[in-house]
Each structure stands twice: as C-alpha cells, then as structure tokens.
Amino acid sequence: MDLVEKFVTQVTEKDDVILLGAESIEQFEKLRNNAGSFCVLERKESEVQSLQKRGLKSFLVRSIDESLEFFISEIDELKLQNMFVIVNPTSSDVDLEFYQKIETLLTGRSSYSFELHLTLLGQRKIQDLKKANQLLHLNQGLAIVDRNQFSISEKHLYSILDEISG
Amino acid sequence: MKILVVSLLRIGDLILHQEIIRSIRREHPTGRISCLINDTVVAACDLIPEVDEWIIFDRKDLQKKMNQRQRWIFLPVLCIENLIHELKSRQFDQVVNLTHSVISGHFCALLKSVNTEVRGLCLDSDGKMIQDLSSVQRTQAMSYFNHQWSVEKMPLLHYTEILSLVSGYSLDHLAPTLERGKKSSVISFQILTSDERKHFDLEKWFDLIFFLKQKMPSFEMQILCSLEEANQMEKNIDTISQRKLGSAFQGLKVTACSLFESIELIQQSAVFISHDTSLLHLAARTATPIVQISLGASHIYKTSSISAGTVVLTARRSCFPCAHQGSCHLPKFECHEDIRPEDLLSAIQFQLEKNQHELLSSLSMVQIVDGLWWLQNKSQRNFSIKQALYFSLGGQLQSGQFSKGVSFESRNSESFNATIG
C-alpha cells in the first residue's frame, strides 16, 4: 500500500477534505468516495470550470483572504468537525502567510478539530514553518499522514527527505 | 567481509575520509569495500583505489524531483526506498558512517540489522543518537564528537583523528603516499574557493605573485583550477594585470585540470599554496611542501592539511573561525585583513629555502598562529586523543595520569603541557 492509499483509507465520511489548488487532483480524487465532503479551492477560473464539468465541487478563490473567507463560511455554516486540508506546496499561492492566518483562525475555535495534512512536497514549507515556530499545535513534521502513525522505517525515510528538502 | 563506507559530504571530506578507508583496507585486505557518496563528488572516485564499488546518492536529482510541480509526489520516497533496498540487498557486514550528518544517521539506521554492524553516527526514528554498545571507546569518541568537538574552537583532535576513533580504524600511516616529483622550479597556487568567507582576496594573490616574481625570478608561477573555473581565471588575470601590474603576469600559467591531473602537477611543484579546499587535502598525499591559508570558516585545528610540515597562515580575529554554516556577521570579511601577501611570501620562502620536510617528518603539524610557530609532535597528538576521551567521560581536567609514562598538567583545555617519559 503506498502512502496515498494509506492516507485515502484513513479518511472516512466523518472527514471533510479541502484540496488547495488543483495540481495534485490526480492523486487525491480517490478521496471523493471516502470523505464526507470533498472540494477544491483554485485560483484559475478555467481550472475551476474544468473541475466543475467533471462533477467536482470546486470554488474559485482569488486571494488568501478569499480562501480564508471560504474556510470561515465552511466552519460556521457546515459545522465541519474534522477537516483535512491538502495543499500542493509547490503552488506559489499557498504561502506561509496563508498557513499562519488559517492556523490563527482555527486555533481560536476549540470546538473544531483541525488537522493540516501536507503532501510530501510540502517538506520545504514545513521547514519554513518550523523555523518560524508556526508548528506549535500541529502534529510534528507532517507529511501525507500523521507521522505518529508511520512505521519506524517510514520515519527514517521521511527524516532523510526532510533534510534534503530543507 | 563486505563493508559500506558512508561519505555523503564534499570532495575535500572524501579525500580526508580516504585515510580511514585505507585503514579499513589494511585491516580487511580481501574484503569488499563499497562507498556511498553524493553525486557531486564522483570526480574524486578515481583518486581512491581502495574502494571496490561506488554507490551514488543523487541528491540533486532528488531535490529537483521534490520541487517539480508535475512530478508524481511520491517519486522521491520511492527513490530513497529503492536505494535502501539496493544497499540492503548487498548484505553488508559493516557500515562505517564517516559523514556525521542527520541524513547519514537515518540511512545507517535503515541499514542496521543483526547481521550489519554500524560504526559512526546512527539515529533512532526520533533523531536521537543510538549508542554503539559494542565498543566503549567508539561510544566515548562519538559522545565527544557530538557534544564537544563540533563546538570547540580549539579541539584536541583533527577531523580525521576523531573519525578514526569513531570508526575504530586507526591512523598509523599518515605519511605522504606519493613520491616527490623531480626537483621543480614551479610554484603552484589554488586560489579560488566556493566559500567567499575563505577566499583570500584576488588582488592580494596577484600582489603575492608580483613579489615572488621579483624575489624569485627563476621560479615559474602556475595557477591550478578546474576546467569550469578556467575562463573566469583568465578574465581575472586580464582585468588585474591591465589595472595595476602589466607585464608582471607575463608567463603566469593557468592550468585547468581534473583532480586526478592536479596530483601530478602538485607533486612536481616546489611548493603548493592553497585555501582549505579539496586540492589542499589532495596535496597532503604528496611530499610537496604546502602553505595553507585559513580564513573564515576554515578551521585550523579541525580540517587543516594533515601533511607533516604544512605551514598554516590564519586570521587572528576573535570571531575566527566562524561557524561552518551561515554567513559572516560583519559588513566585510575583516579576518581577510589579517593575512598580507608579505606573510605568504615569508611562508613560501620558509618552505622553499629551509627545505624542512626531512627535518619535520617526525612532526604532525606546523602552524603559524598569530605569528608564532606552534608545534605539535606525534607524542602530543597521541596524548591529546587520550585527553579527548577523558573529556568524553565527563572528567574534569586536572593534573593526573592516563597511562604509564604519560602525565599531564593543565589549567584549561586550550593550554596544556604534556610530559612524555
């Protein structure tokens, strides 16, 4: 079982998945069947239209603020309990500022459990967050799944990749 | 016996690691030695005949894969998994980690098994060092390496010595391995470095060459550089010679060469002058007298040339040497002011005229520190190894005795007097 599959099997209908950016949609589209809800936030209008044509729930966001507004409305209106946020970290529009804002936004809402799941390519971003001490309440060294659930050899493997990307 | 040496650093480090690799070969003359290296050091493989097989870790390619948008996101994981699988399939009896980095520590952990002993750094899955319970000395050495050596400004042991202790492979034969070439009238320089903090100013280099031309007109001057550096070097010479010295540079040779070719050129030189670079460590394998310039992060006690009789010119600032990683905290590299072309000229004259190599062959290292000669003979080096291990046991440095015939008296770790007898 590869790590995408491992992650997919962990997601249940109690979980809501929000994919930031459509770049990694190929890998994560499988989640549509497992998750309670699945949607994509995307900055390119053409991408949004294409996703919608394929029957994927997707929203056009033009800025960090718009993305945040989306989160606020989802949290308040849909009462999301367990939210997975998947980012494609090579995407330039997902930056540290966004992480910080979304973290601040969600930290204050104790009734919501929040897990930020970064794809492997997000290791560099994780390093940035670590340096900025922004990973205080998030699970340490996140990859596609919570590292606490990794096997020992997976932990070694991801530590090597952390170093290389950092 | 199948042994894997993990050497995931740069060319200069690999060349220093060769001393340990040689020792492994001496101990296991019929064993098979494989070596895991970064893709960036492949050029140095031909220099190390003791290794039977080179295994390349293509770190750059992996980094590229991790940062390309269109790639399958788990490709890097798969690459590492494949490499580990390949290494495990060779069923090594022993892994000797000479790298002392987080990456190498995790690599070694993945290779460690009931049948594969790991010497050197090995980390658990939380990144903590795994103690080597099979050898008290190696454990003590690792503890010293990890907690003290890396932060000490004046450590007791050279990088190669500490690696020897950590790996359990001794350094009994540090003599030059290559014969001196025929008596030469060429002075060779290696004047470019990849780290600007270590870089002796180009204009000063050319001032030195100008002085040498005046004082020693019978000597030819030769600048050694890599093929990639050759064009830049030619331009530098043109610019500087037009600006200040004109004809003084006529006949100055720029020789672009591979690492392998450079050995012969150094061997045939009357003296070799270099920064702390891979060529410096390569030159230490020859019997050619060396003058080393130690600036910025170049650490005189940790990574100087191991060649007996090397003259090391160093900066005097309190901030010297600076941390290996990072940048200079000052607006300009003030330590570069500490060494003048005239100082280098004196050091070169010393190496050429006194022909001290024979005389100092019993000495481990010679350095000029703050204008003073500082000598350490082999007895003291052996002594300092004992002292380092004593530190690692948590001992306080007081007057005492380590073993029969060796006593010491000291106030602090930076100055001690050893009495051998």
Coordinates of C-alpha atoms in Angstrom, one line a residue:
Chain A
M1 CA 0.0 0.0 0.0
D2 CA 1.6 3.3 -1.0
L3 CA 1.2 6.4 1.1
V4 CA -1.6 7.9 -0.9
E5 CA -3.6 4.8 -0.5
K6 CA -2.7 4.7 3.2
F7 CA -4.0 8.3 3.5
V8 CA -7.1 7.6 1.5
T9 CA -8.0 4.6 3.7
Q10 CA -7.7 6.8 6.8
V11 CA -10.2 9.3 5.5
T12 CA -13.8 8.4 6.4
E13 CA -17.1 10.0 5.8
K14 CA -16.7 11.9 9.0
D15 CA -13.9 13.8 7.4
D16 CA -14.1 16.8 5.1
V17 CA -11.4 17.2 2.6
I18 CA -10.4 20.6 1.1
L19 CA -7.8 20.5 -1.6
L20 CA -5.9 23.7 -2.1
G21 CA -5.0 24.0 -5.7
A22 CA -5.9 21.5 -8.4
E23 CA -2.4 20.4 -9.2
S24 CA -2.4 17.2 -7.2
I25 CA -6.0 16.3 -8.0
E26 CA -5.0 13.1 -9.8
Q27 CA -3.6 11.7 -6.6
F28 CA -6.4 12.8 -4.3
E29 CA -9.5 12.4 -6.4
K30 CA -10.0 8.9 -4.9
L31 CA -10.9 10.7 -1.7
R32 CA -14.2 11.8 -3.1
N33 CA -15.6 8.3 -2.4
N34 CA -14.3 8.1 1.2
A35 CA -14.7 11.7 2.5
G36 CA -17.8 13.2 3.8
S37 CA -17.2 16.1 1.5
F38 CA -14.5 16.9 -0.9
C39 CA -13.8 20.2 -2.6
V40 CA -11.1 22.1 -4.4
L41 CA -10.1 25.7 -3.9
E42 CA -8.5 27.0 -7.1
R43 CA -7.3 30.4 -8.3
K44 CA -7.6 29.8 -12.0
E45 CA -11.1 30.2 -13.4
S46 CA -10.5 27.8 -16.3
E47 CA -9.4 25.1 -13.8
V48 CA -12.5 25.6 -11.7
Q49 CA -14.7 25.3 -14.7
S50 CA -13.0 22.1 -15.9
L51 CA -13.3 20.6 -12.4
Q52 CA -17.0 21.5 -12.2
K53 CA -17.6 19.9 -15.6
R54 CA -16.1 16.7 -14.2
G55 CA -18.6 17.0 -11.3
L56 CA -16.0 18.0 -8.7
K57 CA -17.1 20.6 -6.2
S58 CA -14.7 23.5 -6.6
F59 CA -14.5 27.1 -5.7
L60 CA -12.7 30.0 -7.3
V61 CA -10.6 32.0 -4.8
R62 CA -8.5 34.9 -5.9
S63 CA -6.5 35.6 -2.8
I64 CA -5.6 34.4 0.6
D65 CA -8.4 36.5 2.1
E66 CA -10.9 34.8 -0.2
S67 CA -9.6 31.4 0.8
L68 CA -9.9 32.4 4.5
E69 CA -13.5 33.6 3.9
F70 CA -14.3 30.2 2.4
F71 CA -12.9 28.5 5.5
I72 CA -14.9 30.7 7.8
S73 CA -18.1 30.1 6.0
E74 CA -17.5 26.3 5.8
I75 CA -16.7 26.2 9.5
D76 CA -19.6 28.3 10.6
E77 CA -22.3 27.1 8.2
L78 CA -21.4 23.5 7.6
K79 CA -20.0 22.8 11.1
L80 CA -17.1 20.8 9.8
Q81 CA -15.8 18.6 12.5
N82 CA -12.7 17.1 11.1
M83 CA -11.2 18.9 8.3
F84 CA -8.3 17.7 6.2
V85 CA -6.6 20.4 4.2
I86 CA -4.4 19.1 1.5
V87 CA -2.1 21.5 -0.2
N88 CA 0.2 21.3 -3.2
P89 CA 3.1 23.0 -1.6
T90 CA 4.9 23.8 -4.8
S91 CA 2.0 26.1 -5.5
S92 CA 3.2 29.7 -5.0
D93 CA -0.2 30.9 -3.9
V94 CA 0.0 28.8 -0.7
D95 CA 2.5 30.6 1.4
L96 CA 3.5 31.0 4.9
E97 CA 1.1 33.9 5.4
F98 CA -1.8 31.7 4.5
Y99 CA -0.8 29.0 6.9
Q100 CA -0.4 31.4 9.7
K101 CA -3.8 33.0 9.0
I102 CA -5.6 29.8 8.8
E103 CA -3.9 28.4 11.8
T104 CA -4.9 31.5 13.8
L105 CA -8.4 31.3 12.5
L106 CA -8.9 27.7 13.5
T107 CA -6.9 27.7 16.7
G108 CA -9.4 30.0 18.4
R109 CA -12.3 27.6 17.6
S110 CA -11.8 24.9 20.2
S111 CA -14.9 23.1 19.1
Y112 CA -13.3 22.2 15.8
S113 CA -10.5 19.7 15.5
F114 CA -8.2 20.6 12.8
E115 CA -5.5 18.6 11.0
L116 CA -3.3 20.0 8.4
H117 CA -2.1 17.4 6.0
L118 CA 0.7 18.4 3.8
T119 CA 1.8 16.4 0.8
L120 CA 5.4 15.3 0.7
L121 CA 6.4 18.1 -1.5
G122 CA 5.4 20.4 1.4
Q123 CA 8.5 19.4 3.3
R124 CA 10.2 22.7 2.5
K125 CA 7.2 24.5 3.7
I126 CA 7.3 22.5 6.9
Q127 CA 10.9 23.5 7.4
D128 CA 9.8 27.2 7.0
L129 CA 7.1 26.7 9.5
K130 CA 9.4 25.0 11.9
K131 CA 11.9 27.8 11.6
A132 CA 9.1 30.4 12.2
N133 CA 7.8 28.3 15.1
Q134 CA 4.5 28.0 13.5
L135 CA 4.0 24.3 14.1
L136 CA 3.2 24.7 17.7
H137 CA 0.0 22.8 17.9
L138 CA 0.2 20.9 14.7
N139 CA 1.5 17.3 14.6
Q140 CA 5.2 17.4 14.3
G141 CA 6.7 17.0 10.8
L142 CA 3.5 16.4 8.9
A143 CA 3.6 14.6 5.6
I144 CA 0.7 12.9 3.9
V145 CA -0.3 11.2 7.1
D146 CA 0.3 11.9 10.7
R147 CA 3.9 10.8 11.4
N148 CA 2.9 9.2 14.6
Q149 CA 1.3 6.6 12.5
F150 CA 4.4 5.9 10.5
S151 CA 6.4 2.8 10.8
I152 CA 10.0 3.2 12.1
S153 CA 11.5 2.9 8.6
E154 CA 9.0 5.4 7.2
K155 CA 10.1 7.8 9.9
H156 CA 13.7 7.4 8.9
L157 CA 12.8 7.8 5.2
Y158 CA 10.9 11.0 5.8
S159 CA 13.6 12.4 8.0
I160 CA 16.0 11.9 5.1
L161 CA 13.6 13.7 2.8
D162 CA 13.1 16.5 5.3
E163 CA 16.8 17.1 5.4
I164 CA 17.2 17.1 1.6
S165 CA 14.3 19.4 1.0
G166 CA 15.3 21.7 3.9
Chain B
M1 CA 33.8 -9.1 4.8
K2 CA 31.6 -6.6 3.0
I3 CA 31.8 -3.0 4.2
L4 CA 29.9 0.1 3.2
V5 CA 31.6 3.4 3.9
V6 CA 29.1 6.3 4.0
S7 CA 30.7 9.5 2.8
L8 CA 27.9 11.9 2.0
L9 CA 29.8 15.2 2.0
R10 CA 32.1 17.1 -0.4
I11 CA 35.2 16.2 -2.3
G12 CA 37.5 17.6 0.4
D13 CA 35.9 15.5 3.0
L14 CA 36.0 12.4 0.9
I15 CA 39.7 12.9 0.4
L16 CA 40.1 13.2 4.2
H17 CA 38.0 10.1 4.6
Q18 CA 40.5 8.2 2.4
E19 CA 42.8 7.8 5.4
I20 CA 40.1 5.8 7.2
I21 CA 39.2 3.9 4.0
R22 CA 42.9 2.9 3.7
S23 CA 42.9 1.7 7.3
I24 CA 39.8 -0.4 6.5
R25 CA 41.6 -1.9 3.5
R26 CA 44.7 -2.7 5.7
E27 CA 42.5 -4.4 8.2
H28 CA 40.5 -6.3 5.6
P29 CA 42.8 -6.8 2.7
T30 CA 40.5 -9.2 0.9
G31 CA 37.2 -7.5 1.9
R32 CA 34.9 -5.7 -0.5
I33 CA 34.6 -2.0 0.2
S34 CA 31.7 -0.1 -1.2
C35 CA 31.3 3.6 -0.7
L36 CA 28.1 5.7 -0.7
I37 CA 28.7 9.2 -2.0
N38 CA 26.9 12.2 -3.2
D39 CA 26.7 12.7 -7.0
T40 CA 28.7 15.9 -6.7
V41 CA 31.9 14.1 -5.7
V42 CA 32.1 11.5 -8.5
A43 CA 35.1 13.3 -9.9
A44 CA 37.1 12.1 -6.9
C45 CA 36.4 8.4 -7.2
D46 CA 39.5 7.7 -9.3
L47 CA 41.6 9.1 -6.5
I48 CA 40.6 6.4 -4.1
P49 CA 41.6 2.9 -5.4
E50 CA 40.9 1.2 -2.1
V51 CA 37.2 1.3 -2.9
D52 CA 35.8 -1.6 -5.0
E53 CA 32.4 -0.1 -5.7
W54 CA 30.9 3.4 -5.7
I55 CA 27.2 3.8 -5.0
I56 CA 25.9 7.2 -5.9
F57 CA 23.2 9.1 -4.0
D58 CA 21.9 11.6 -6.5
R59 CA 20.8 14.2 -4.0
K60 CA 20.5 17.0 -6.6
D61 CA 18.1 15.0 -8.7
L62 CA 16.1 14.1 -5.7
Q63 CA 15.8 17.7 -4.7
K64 CA 14.7 18.5 -8.3
K65 CA 12.1 15.8 -8.2
M66 CA 10.7 17.2 -4.9
N67 CA 10.3 20.6 -6.3
Q68 CA 8.8 19.9 -9.7
R69 CA 5.1 20.5 -9.9
Q70 CA 4.2 17.9 -12.5
R71 CA 6.0 15.0 -10.9
W72 CA 4.3 12.3 -9.0
I73 CA 4.6 13.5 -5.5
F74 CA 5.8 10.2 -4.0
L75 CA 8.6 9.7 -6.5
P76 CA 11.3 11.0 -4.0
V77 CA 10.1 8.5 -1.4
L78 CA 10.3 5.7 -4.0
C79 CA 13.8 6.8 -5.0
I80 CA 15.1 6.6 -1.4
E81 CA 13.3 3.3 -0.8
N82 CA 14.9 1.8 -3.9
L83 CA 18.3 3.0 -2.8
I84 CA 17.9 1.5 0.6
H85 CA 16.6 -1.7 -0.9
E86 CA 19.6 -1.9 -3.2
L87 CA 22.0 -1.3 -0.3
K88 CA 20.3 -3.9 1.9
S89 CA 20.5 -6.5 -0.9
R90 CA 24.3 -6.3 -0.7
Q91 CA 24.2 -7.7 2.8
F92 CA 27.0 -5.6 4.3
D93 CA 28.7 -6.9 7.4
Q94 CA 29.6 -3.5 8.5
V95 CA 28.6 0.1 7.7
V96 CA 31.1 2.8 8.6
N97 CA 29.5 6.2 8.7
L98 CA 32.1 8.9 8.2
T99 CA 29.6 11.6 7.5
H100 CA 28.1 12.6 10.9
S101 CA 25.0 14.2 9.4
V102 CA 21.3 13.7 10.1
I103 CA 20.8 12.2 6.7
S104 CA 23.6 9.7 7.1
G105 CA 22.4 8.8 10.6
H106 CA 19.0 7.8 9.2
F107 CA 20.5 6.0 6.3
C108 CA 22.6 3.9 8.7
A109 CA 19.6 3.2 10.9
L110 CA 17.8 1.8 7.9
L111 CA 20.8 -0.4 7.1
K112 CA 21.5 -1.6 10.6
S113 CA 20.4 -5.2 11.4
V114 CA 21.5 -8.2 13.4
N115 CA 24.0 -9.0 10.6
T116 CA 25.0 -5.5 9.8
E117 CA 27.1 -3.6 12.4
V118 CA 27.0 0.2 12.1
R119 CA 30.1 2.3 13.2
G120 CA 29.7 6.0 13.5
L121 CA 26.5 8.0 13.7
C122 CA 23.3 6.1 13.7
L123 CA 20.0 7.8 14.7
D124 CA 16.8 6.3 16.0
S125 CA 13.5 7.3 14.4
D126 CA 13.1 10.3 16.7
G127 CA 16.5 11.6 15.6
K128 CA 18.4 10.6 18.8
M129 CA 21.8 9.0 18.6
I130 CA 21.9 5.3 19.1
Q131 CA 24.7 4.2 21.4
D132 CA 27.2 1.8 20.0
L133 CA 27.3 -0.7 22.8
S134 CA 29.9 -3.0 21.2
S135 CA 32.8 -0.6 21.9
V136 CA 33.3 1.7 24.9
Q137 CA 36.0 3.7 23.1
R138 CA 33.9 4.3 20.0
T139 CA 30.9 5.3 22.1
Q140 CA 33.1 7.8 24.1
A141 CA 34.6 9.2 20.9
M142 CA 31.1 9.6 19.4
S143 CA 30.0 11.4 22.5
Y144 CA 33.0 13.7 22.4
F145 CA 32.5 14.3 18.6
N146 CA 28.8 15.0 19.0
H147 CA 28.8 17.2 22.1
Q148 CA 32.2 18.9 22.3
W149 CA 34.3 18.6 19.2
S150 CA 31.7 20.3 16.9
V151 CA 31.5 23.4 19.1
E152 CA 35.1 23.7 20.4
K153 CA 37.2 26.5 18.9
M154 CA 40.4 24.6 19.8
P155 CA 39.6 20.9 19.8
L156 CA 42.2 18.4 20.7
L157 CA 41.7 16.3 17.6
H158 CA 41.8 16.8 13.9
Y159 CA 38.7 15.8 11.9
T160 CA 40.5 12.7 10.6
E161 CA 41.6 11.6 14.1
I162 CA 38.1 11.9 15.5
L163 CA 36.7 9.9 12.6
S164 CA 39.3 7.3 13.2
L165 CA 38.2 6.9 16.8
V166 CA 34.6 6.9 16.0
S167 CA 35.0 4.2 13.3
G168 CA 37.6 2.2 15.2
Y169 CA 40.0 2.2 12.3
S170 CA 43.5 3.5 13.3
L171 CA 45.6 6.1 11.5
D172 CA 49.0 4.7 11.9
H173 CA 50.3 5.5 8.4
L174 CA 49.8 9.2 7.8
A175 CA 53.0 9.7 5.8
P176 CA 52.6 11.0 2.2
T177 CA 51.7 8.2 -0.1
L178 CA 53.2 9.7 -3.3
E179 CA 56.8 10.2 -4.0
R180 CA 58.1 13.7 -4.6
G181 CA 58.5 14.6 -8.2
K182 CA 61.8 15.7 -9.7
K183 CA 63.1 19.0 -8.2
S184 CA 61.0 21.7 -9.7
S185 CA 61.1 25.4 -10.2
V186 CA 57.3 25.8 -10.3
I187 CA 55.3 27.3 -7.6
S188 CA 51.6 26.3 -7.8
F189 CA 48.6 28.0 -6.4
Q190 CA 45.0 27.1 -5.9
I191 CA 43.3 30.5 -5.5
L192 CA 39.6 30.0 -5.9
T193 CA 37.2 28.6 -3.3
S194 CA 33.5 28.0 -3.3
D195 CA 33.1 29.8 0.0
E196 CA 33.8 33.5 -0.2
R197 CA 34.5 33.7 3.6
K198 CA 37.6 31.5 3.0
H199 CA 38.6 33.4 0.0
F200 CA 41.9 35.3 0.1
D201 CA 41.4 38.5 -2.0
L202 CA 42.3 38.0 -5.7
E203 CA 44.3 41.3 -5.8
K204 CA 46.4 40.1 -2.9
W205 CA 47.1 36.8 -4.7
F206 CA 48.4 38.8 -7.6
D207 CA 50.4 41.1 -5.3
L208 CA 52.0 37.9 -3.9
I209 CA 52.8 36.7 -7.4
F210 CA 54.3 40.1 -8.2
F211 CA 56.5 39.8 -5.1
L212 CA 57.5 36.3 -6.0
K213 CA 58.5 37.3 -9.5
Q214 CA 60.8 40.0 -8.0
K215 CA 62.3 37.9 -5.2
M216 CA 62.4 34.5 -7.0
P217 CA 62.7 35.2 -10.7
S218 CA 63.9 31.7 -11.5
F219 CA 60.6 30.2 -10.4
E220 CA 57.6 29.8 -12.7
M221 CA 54.1 30.5 -11.3
Q222 CA 51.2 28.2 -12.0
I223 CA 47.6 28.7 -11.0
L224 CA 45.7 25.4 -10.8
C225 CA 42.0 25.5 -11.4
S226 CA 39.2 23.2 -12.6
L227 CA 38.0 23.2 -16.2
E228 CA 34.9 25.2 -15.2
E229 CA 37.0 27.8 -13.5
A230 CA 39.5 28.4 -16.3
N231 CA 37.7 31.1 -18.2
Q232 CA 36.9 33.1 -15.1
M233 CA 40.5 32.8 -14.0
E234 CA 41.8 34.1 -17.3
K235 CA 39.5 37.0 -17.1
N236 CA 40.6 37.8 -13.6
I237 CA 44.2 37.9 -14.7
D238 CA 43.5 40.1 -17.7
T239 CA 41.5 42.6 -15.5
I240 CA 44.0 42.8 -12.8
S241 CA 47.1 42.9 -15.0
Q242 CA 45.6 45.7 -17.0
R243 CA 44.7 47.6 -13.9
K244 CA 47.9 47.5 -12.0
L245 CA 50.8 45.3 -12.8
G246 CA 51.1 45.0 -16.5
S247 CA 53.8 42.7 -17.6
A248 CA 54.4 41.1 -14.2
F249 CA 51.9 38.4 -15.2
Q250 CA 53.6 37.5 -18.4
G251 CA 54.3 33.8 -18.3
L252 CA 51.9 33.2 -15.5
K253 CA 50.3 29.9 -16.3
V254 CA 46.7 29.0 -15.7
T255 CA 46.4 25.2 -15.8
A256 CA 42.9 23.8 -16.0
C257 CA 43.0 20.3 -14.8
S258 CA 41.0 17.4 -13.3
L259 CA 41.5 16.4 -9.7
F260 CA 43.5 13.4 -10.9
E261 CA 45.8 15.6 -13.1
S262 CA 46.2 18.1 -10.4
I263 CA 48.0 15.5 -8.2
E264 CA 50.8 15.1 -10.7
L265 CA 51.1 18.9 -11.1
I266 CA 51.3 19.4 -7.3
Q267 CA 53.8 16.5 -7.0
Q268 CA 56.0 18.3 -9.4
S269 CA 55.8 21.7 -7.7
A270 CA 58.4 23.2 -5.5
V271 CA 55.7 24.4 -3.1
F272 CA 51.9 24.5 -3.2
I273 CA 49.8 27.3 -1.8
S274 CA 46.1 26.8 -1.2
H275 CA 43.0 27.6 0.8
D276 CA 41.3 24.9 2.8
T277 CA 40.0 23.1 -0.3
S278 CA 39.9 19.6 -1.8
L279 CA 43.2 20.3 -3.6
L280 CA 44.8 21.1 -0.2
H281 CA 43.8 17.7 1.1
L282 CA 44.9 16.1 -2.1
A283 CA 48.3 17.9 -1.9
A284 CA 48.7 16.4 1.6
R285 CA 49.1 13.0 -0.1
T286 CA 52.2 14.2 -1.9
A287 CA 55.5 15.2 -0.3
T288 CA 55.3 18.7 -1.7
P289 CA 55.7 21.4 0.9
I290 CA 52.3 23.2 1.5
V291 CA 51.4 26.7 2.6
Q292 CA 47.7 26.8 3.7
I293 CA 45.6 29.9 4.1
S294 CA 43.0 29.6 6.8
L295 CA 40.2 32.2 6.7
G296 CA 36.5 32.4 7.5
A297 CA 35.1 29.0 8.4
S298 CA 38.3 27.2 7.7
H299 CA 39.2 25.6 11.0
I300 CA 43.0 25.3 11.6
Y301 CA 42.6 22.5 14.2
K302 CA 39.8 20.6 12.7
T303 CA 40.4 20.5 9.0
S304 CA 43.9 21.7 8.2
S305 CA 46.1 19.7 5.9
I306 CA 47.3 16.5 7.6
S307 CA 50.6 16.7 5.8
A308 CA 53.6 16.9 8.1
G309 CA 55.3 20.3 7.7
T310 CA 52.3 22.2 6.4
V311 CA 52.6 25.9 7.2
V312 CA 49.2 27.4 8.0
L313 CA 48.6 31.1 8.0
T314 CA 45.5 32.0 9.9
A315 CA 43.4 35.0 10.8
R316 CA 43.7 36.5 14.3
R317 CA 40.2 37.8 15.0
S318 CA 38.3 36.5 17.9
C319 CA 35.4 35.5 15.7
F320 CA 37.7 33.3 13.6
P321 CA 37.0 30.6 12.7
C322 CA 33.3 31.3 12.1
A323 CA 30.6 28.6 12.0
H324 CA 30.8 26.1 9.1
Q325 CA 27.4 27.1 8.0
G326 CA 25.9 30.6 7.8
S327 CA 27.4 33.8 6.8
C328 CA 29.8 36.5 8.2
H329 CA 28.1 38.8 10.7
L330 CA 30.3 41.7 9.8
P331 CA 29.8 44.1 6.9
K332 CA 33.0 42.8 5.4
F333 CA 35.3 39.9 5.9
E334 CA 37.6 41.5 8.5
C335 CA 39.6 38.4 9.1
H336 CA 40.8 38.6 5.5
E337 CA 42.9 41.7 6.5
D338 CA 44.9 39.5 8.9
I339 CA 47.0 37.9 6.2
R340 CA 49.1 40.0 3.9
P341 CA 50.8 38.9 0.7
E342 CA 54.1 39.6 2.5
D343 CA 53.2 36.9 5.1
L344 CA 52.5 34.4 2.4
L345 CA 55.8 35.3 0.8
S346 CA 57.6 34.6 4.0
A347 CA 55.9 31.3 4.4
I348 CA 56.7 30.3 0.9
Q349 CA 60.4 31.3 1.4
F350 CA 60.5 29.2 4.5
Q351 CA 59.1 26.2 2.7
L352 CA 61.5 26.6 -0.2
E353 CA 64.7 27.7 1.3
K354 CA 64.9 25.7 4.5
N355 CA 63.8 22.5 2.9
Q356 CA 62.4 21.5 6.2
H357 CA 60.4 18.5 5.1
E358 CA 63.0 15.9 6.1
L359 CA 63.6 17.8 9.4
L360 CA 60.0 17.9 10.3
S361 CA 58.9 14.5 9.2
S362 CA 58.6 13.4 12.8
L363 CA 56.1 16.3 13.5
S364 CA 52.5 16.0 12.9
M365 CA 51.7 19.6 12.1
V366 CA 53.3 23.0 12.0
Q367 CA 51.2 26.2 12.1
I368 CA 51.8 29.9 12.2
V369 CA 49.2 31.2 14.6
D370 CA 49.4 34.9 15.4
G371 CA 52.9 34.9 14.0
L372 CA 54.1 32.2 16.4
W373 CA 55.3 28.8 15.4
W374 CA 53.2 26.2 17.1
L375 CA 54.5 22.7 17.0
Q376 CA 52.8 19.6 17.9
N377 CA 54.7 16.3 17.8
K378 CA 53.3 12.9 17.5
S379 CA 53.6 12.1 21.2
Q380 CA 51.4 15.1 22.0
R381 CA 48.9 14.1 19.4
N382 CA 48.6 10.6 21.0
F383 CA 48.3 12.3 24.3
S384 CA 45.5 14.5 23.1
I385 CA 43.5 11.6 22.0
K386 CA 43.6 10.2 25.5
Q387 CA 42.7 13.6 26.8
A388 CA 39.7 13.9 24.5
L389 CA 38.4 10.6 25.6
Y390 CA 38.9 11.6 29.2
F391 CA 36.7 14.6 28.5
S392 CA 34.0 12.5 27.0
L393 CA 33.8 10.5 30.2
G394 CA 32.8 13.8 31.9
G395 CA 36.1 14.1 33.6
Q396 CA 37.4 17.5 34.9
L397 CA 40.8 18.4 33.5
Q398 CA 43.2 18.3 36.5
S399 CA 46.7 17.1 37.0
G400 CA 46.7 13.4 36.7
Q401 CA 47.9 10.4 34.8
F402 CA 46.3 8.4 32.0
S403 CA 48.6 5.6 31.5
K404 CA 52.2 4.6 32.4
G405 CA 54.6 7.2 31.3
V406 CA 52.2 9.9 30.3
S407 CA 51.2 12.6 32.7
F408 CA 49.7 16.0 32.2
E409 CA 49.2 19.3 33.9
S410 CA 46.8 21.9 32.6
R411 CA 44.7 24.9 33.5
N412 CA 42.2 24.6 30.7
S413 CA 41.6 22.8 27.5
E414 CA 43.3 25.4 25.4
S415 CA 46.8 25.2 27.0
F416 CA 48.3 22.1 28.5
N417 CA 51.7 20.7 28.9
A418 CA 52.3 17.1 28.4
T419 CA 55.2 15.2 29.7
I420 CA 56.0 12.0 27.9
G421 CA 58.5 9.8 29.5

